[in-house]
């Protein structure tokens, strides 16, 4: 079993829909990252969380430390949101352990 | 600030050759980590450098080695390349509060 599990693996949505991507982890962490990766490879850090909730534009990230679970929400989704979204946890030292990602396609 | 920069962006090598990938961290970041991302997979941790020393290492063979320079830039070296080493190699630099990733180097071994 992977230390970081994401669901769903693939997600297709219509423009304007509310989207939720989930991340569960099994190790103790000091922080959790939500990352966005577009075709071509470059990764952009969206959020780094250690507790509670963060919001940036149409993106909201929450984390429940007790339940070892985090969610990434996208409100009013747009085709430009199409990407792979990756959850990564910071555990021992500064090492990041990544989930396998959620591939999101938003159709116009 | 250019953020994290990696070079080269793409590279093709032959089995058995050696390769060196380079990373310049974001200004102010002293910790550099390297990751390997195979196609369709999440990145896997290779190793991390801090103060010119390897601080942590993932489950990669000794063919993978690295270095960090006094200006915090870093190199990843892979010897005796195998076809299975073909992947996107990502560099990340971090402080206590943030992490930034480079665009990656796509290595193809033929």
CSV table of C-alpha atoms in Angstrom, one decimal:
chain,number,residue,atom,x,y,z
A,1,UNK,CA,0.0,0.0,0.0
A,2,UNK,CA,1.3,3.4,-1.0
A,3,UNK,CA,2.0,5.9,1.8
A,4,UNK,CA,0.0,8.5,-0.1
A,5,UNK,CA,-3.2,7.6,-1.9
A,6,UNK,CA,-5.2,9.9,-4.1
A,7,UNK,CA,-8.7,9.6,-5.5
A,8,UNK,CA,-9.9,9.6,-8.1
A,9,UNK,CA,-7.1,8.7,-10.5
A,10,UNK,CA,-8.9,10.3,-13.4
A,11,UNK,CA,-11.6,12.9,-13.4
A,12,UNK,CA,-13.6,14.6,-16.3
A,13,UNK,CA,-15.7,17.6,-15.5
A,14,UNK,CA,-17.8,20.1,-17.4
A,15,UNK,CA,-16.7,23.7,-17.3
A,16,UNK,CA,-18.2,25.4,-14.2
A,17,UNK,CA,-18.5,22.3,-12.1
A,18,UNK,CA,-17.2,22.0,-8.5
A,19,UNK,CA,-14.3,19.5,-8.3
A,20,UNK,CA,-12.9,17.7,-5.3
A,21,UNK,CA,-9.7,15.6,-5.2
A,22,UNK,CA,-8.9,13.6,-2.2
A,23,UNK,CA,-5.6,12.6,-0.6
A,24,UNK,CA,-5.1,10.1,2.3
A,25,UNK,CA,-1.7,9.3,3.9
A,26,UNK,CA,-0.5,6.8,6.4
A,27,UNK,CA,2.6,8.4,7.8
A,28,UNK,CA,3.2,11.2,10.3
A,29,UNK,CA,3.8,14.4,8.4
A,30,UNK,CA,4.9,17.9,9.1
A,31,UNK,CA,3.2,19.4,6.0
A,32,UNK,CA,1.3,18.5,2.9
A,33,UNK,CA,1.6,20.0,-0.6
A,34,UNK,CA,-0.9,20.2,-3.4
A,35,UNK,CA,0.9,20.4,-6.7
A,36,UNK,CA,-0.2,21.0,-10.3
A,37,UNK,CA,1.7,19.4,-13.2
A,38,UNK,CA,0.9,20.3,-16.8
A,39,UNK,CA,2.0,18.3,-19.9
A,40,UNK,CA,5.7,18.9,-20.4
A,41,UNK,CA,6.4,18.2,-16.7
A,42,UNK,CA,6.9,21.4,-14.8
A,43,UNK,CA,5.4,21.2,-11.3
A,44,UNK,CA,3.8,24.3,-9.6
A,45,UNK,CA,3.2,24.3,-5.9
A,46,UNK,CA,-0.4,25.3,-5.2
A,47,UNK,CA,-0.5,25.0,-1.4
A,48,UNK,CA,1.5,23.9,1.5
A,49,UNK,CA,-0.7,23.0,4.5
A,50,UNK,CA,0.0,21.8,8.1
A,51,UNK,CA,-3.5,22.4,9.4
A,52,UNK,CA,-6.9,23.9,8.6
A,53,UNK,CA,-7.7,25.4,5.3
A,54,UNK,CA,-6.2,27.6,2.7
A,55,UNK,CA,-7.8,29.5,-0.2
A,56,UNK,CA,-6.3,31.0,-3.4
A,57,UNK,CA,-8.6,32.3,-6.0
A,58,UNK,CA,-10.9,29.4,-7.1
A,59,UNK,CA,-8.7,26.8,-5.2
A,60,UNK,CA,-9.3,25.6,-1.7
A,61,UNK,CA,-7.3,23.1,0.2
A,62,UNK,CA,-8.2,21.5,3.5
A,63,UNK,CA,-6.4,19.1,5.8
A,64,UNK,CA,-7.6,17.0,8.8
A,65,UNK,CA,-4.5,15.9,10.6
A,66,UNK,CA,-6.3,13.4,12.9
A,67,UNK,CA,-7.9,11.6,10.0
A,68,UNK,CA,-4.8,11.9,7.8
A,69,UNK,CA,-6.8,13.3,4.9
A,70,UNK,CA,-6.7,16.3,2.7
A,71,UNK,CA,-8.9,17.6,-0.1
A,72,UNK,CA,-8.3,20.0,-2.9
A,73,UNK,CA,-11.4,21.8,-4.2
A,74,UNK,CA,-11.7,23.8,-7.5
A,75,UNK,CA,-14.8,26.0,-7.8
A,76,UNK,CA,-16.2,27.1,-11.1
A,77,UNK,CA,-13.8,24.8,-13.0
A,78,UNK,CA,-12.3,26.0,-16.3
A,79,UNK,CA,-10.6,24.1,-19.2
A,80,UNK,CA,-7.3,25.8,-18.2
A,81,UNK,CA,-7.5,23.8,-14.9
A,82,UNK,CA,-6.9,20.6,-16.9
A,83,UNK,CA,-3.7,19.1,-15.4
A,84,UNK,CA,-2.4,16.5,-13.1
A,85,UNK,CA,-2.9,17.3,-9.5
A,86,UNK,CA,-0.5,15.7,-7.1
A,87,UNK,CA,-0.6,15.4,-3.3
A,88,UNK,CA,2.8,15.2,-1.6
A,89,UNK,CA,3.6,14.8,2.1
A,90,UNK,CA,6.6,16.1,4.0
A,91,UNK,CA,7.7,13.5,6.5
A,92,UNK,CA,11.2,12.7,7.8
A,93,UNK,CA,13.5,15.6,7.1
A,94,UNK,CA,12.4,17.6,4.1
A,95,UNK,CA,11.7,14.5,1.9
A,96,UNK,CA,8.5,14.6,0.0
A,97,UNK,CA,6.5,11.4,-0.7
A,98,UNK,CA,4.1,11.8,-3.7
A,99,UNK,CA,0.8,10.4,-4.6
A,100,UNK,CA,0.4,9.1,-8.2
A,101,UNK,CA,-1.7,12.1,-9.1
A,102,UNK,CA,-5.2,12.8,-10.3
A,103,UNK,CA,-5.6,13.6,-14.0
A,104,UNK,CA,-8.3,16.3,-14.4
A,105,UNK,CA,-9.8,17.2,-17.8
A,106,UNK,CA,-12.3,20.0,-17.8
A,107,UNK,CA,-14.5,20.2,-21.0
A,108,UNK,CA,-15.9,23.4,-22.3
B,1,UNK,CA,13.8,35.7,-9.3
B,2,UNK,CA,13.9,32.8,-11.8
B,3,UNK,CA,12.8,30.2,-9.3
B,4,UNK,CA,14.3,26.8,-9.7
B,5,UNK,CA,16.1,26.3,-13.0
B,6,UNK,CA,17.3,23.0,-14.4
B,7,UNK,CA,19.5,22.2,-17.4
B,8,UNK,CA,19.3,20.7,-19.9
B,9,UNK,CA,15.6,20.5,-20.6
B,10,UNK,CA,15.9,17.4,-22.7
B,11,UNK,CA,18.7,14.9,-23.2
B,12,UNK,CA,19.2,11.7,-25.1
B,13,UNK,CA,21.9,9.2,-24.0
B,14,UNK,CA,23.0,5.7,-24.9
B,15,UNK,CA,23.0,2.8,-22.5
B,16,UNK,CA,26.1,2.6,-20.5
B,17,UNK,CA,26.9,6.3,-20.8
B,18,UNK,CA,27.0,8.8,-17.9
B,19,UNK,CA,24.9,11.9,-17.5
B,20,UNK,CA,25.0,15.0,-15.4
B,21,UNK,CA,21.9,17.1,-14.7
B,22,UNK,CA,22.1,20.6,-13.1
B,23,UNK,CA,19.8,22.6,-10.8
B,24,UNK,CA,20.0,26.1,-9.5
B,25,UNK,CA,17.7,26.6,-6.5
B,26,UNK,CA,15.4,29.5,-5.8
B,27,UNK,CA,17.2,32.4,-4.2
B,28,UNK,CA,17.4,32.0,-0.5
B,29,UNK,CA,16.8,28.2,-0.5
B,30,UNK,CA,19.6,26.1,0.9
B,31,UNK,CA,18.1,22.6,0.4
B,32,UNK,CA,17.9,20.8,-2.9
B,33,UNK,CA,16.1,17.6,-3.5
B,34,UNK,CA,16.1,15.4,-6.7
B,35,UNK,CA,13.2,13.3,-7.9
B,36,UNK,CA,12.7,10.8,-10.7
B,37,UNK,CA,9.3,10.6,-12.4
B,38,UNK,CA,8.6,7.7,-14.7
B,39,UNK,CA,5.9,8.1,-17.2
B,40,UNK,CA,2.4,8.0,-15.6
B,41,UNK,CA,3.9,7.8,-12.1
B,42,UNK,CA,4.3,10.2,-9.2
B,43,UNK,CA,7.9,11.5,-8.5
B,44,UNK,CA,10.1,9.2,-6.5
B,45,UNK,CA,12.7,10.7,-4.1
B,46,UNK,CA,16.3,10.2,-5.1
B,47,UNK,CA,18.2,12.3,-2.5
B,48,UNK,CA,18.5,15.6,-0.8
B,49,UNK,CA,21.4,17.9,-0.3
B,50,UNK,CA,21.9,20.5,2.5
B,51,UNK,CA,25.1,22.4,3.3
B,52,UNK,CA,26.9,20.5,0.6
B,53,UNK,CA,26.1,17.1,2.2
B,54,UNK,CA,23.7,14.4,1.2
B,55,UNK,CA,21.2,14.5,4.0
B,56,UNK,CA,18.7,11.9,2.9
B,57,UNK,CA,18.6,9.2,0.2
B,58,UNK,CA,15.8,7.3,-1.3
B,59,UNK,CA,15.9,3.7,-2.7
B,60,UNK,CA,18.2,4.3,-5.7
B,61,UNK,CA,21.4,2.5,-6.5
B,62,UNK,CA,24.8,4.0,-6.1
B,63,UNK,CA,24.9,4.7,-9.8
B,64,UNK,CA,22.9,7.8,-8.8
B,65,UNK,CA,25.1,10.3,-7.1
B,66,UNK,CA,25.0,14.0,-6.5
B,67,UNK,CA,26.8,17.1,-5.4
B,68,UNK,CA,25.9,20.5,-3.9
B,69,UNK,CA,28.1,23.5,-4.4
B,70,UNK,CA,28.7,26.4,-2.0
B,71,UNK,CA,26.2,28.5,-3.9
B,72,UNK,CA,23.6,25.8,-3.2
B,73,UNK,CA,23.3,24.7,-6.8
B,74,UNK,CA,23.4,21.0,-7.3
B,75,UNK,CA,24.2,18.2,-9.8
B,76,UNK,CA,22.7,14.8,-10.3
B,77,UNK,CA,25.0,12.2,-11.9
B,78,UNK,CA,23.9,8.9,-13.2
B,79,UNK,CA,26.5,6.3,-14.3
B,80,UNK,CA,26.1,3.2,-16.5
B,81,UNK,CA,22.8,4.4,-17.8
B,82,UNK,CA,20.0,1.8,-18.2
B,83,UNK,CA,16.9,2.0,-20.4
B,84,UNK,CA,14.9,2.1,-17.2
B,85,UNK,CA,16.6,5.4,-16.2
B,86,UNK,CA,14.5,7.2,-18.9
B,87,UNK,CA,12.3,9.6,-16.9
B,88,UNK,CA,11.7,13.2,-16.0
B,89,UNK,CA,14.2,14.3,-13.4
B,90,UNK,CA,12.9,17.0,-11.1
B,91,UNK,CA,14.8,19.3,-8.8
B,92,UNK,CA,13.1,21.0,-5.9
B,93,UNK,CA,14.5,23.6,-3.6
B,94,UNK,CA,13.0,24.4,-0.3
B,95,UNK,CA,13.0,26.4,2.9
B,96,UNK,CA,11.1,25.7,6.0
B,97,UNK,CA,7.9,27.2,4.6
B,98,UNK,CA,7.9,26.6,0.9
B,99,UNK,CA,9.1,24.3,-1.9
B,100,UNK,CA,9.6,25.2,-5.5
B,101,UNK,CA,10.1,22.8,-8.4
B,102,UNK,CA,12.0,23.2,-11.6
B,103,UNK,CA,10.6,22.3,-15.1
B,104,UNK,CA,12.6,19.1,-15.1
B,105,UNK,CA,15.1,17.4,-17.4
B,106,UNK,CA,13.6,14.7,-19.6
B,107,UNK,CA,16.2,12.0,-20.0
B,108,UNK,CA,15.8,9.4,-22.7
B,109,UNK,CA,18.1,6.4,-22.7
B,110,UNK,CA,18.3,4.5,-26.0
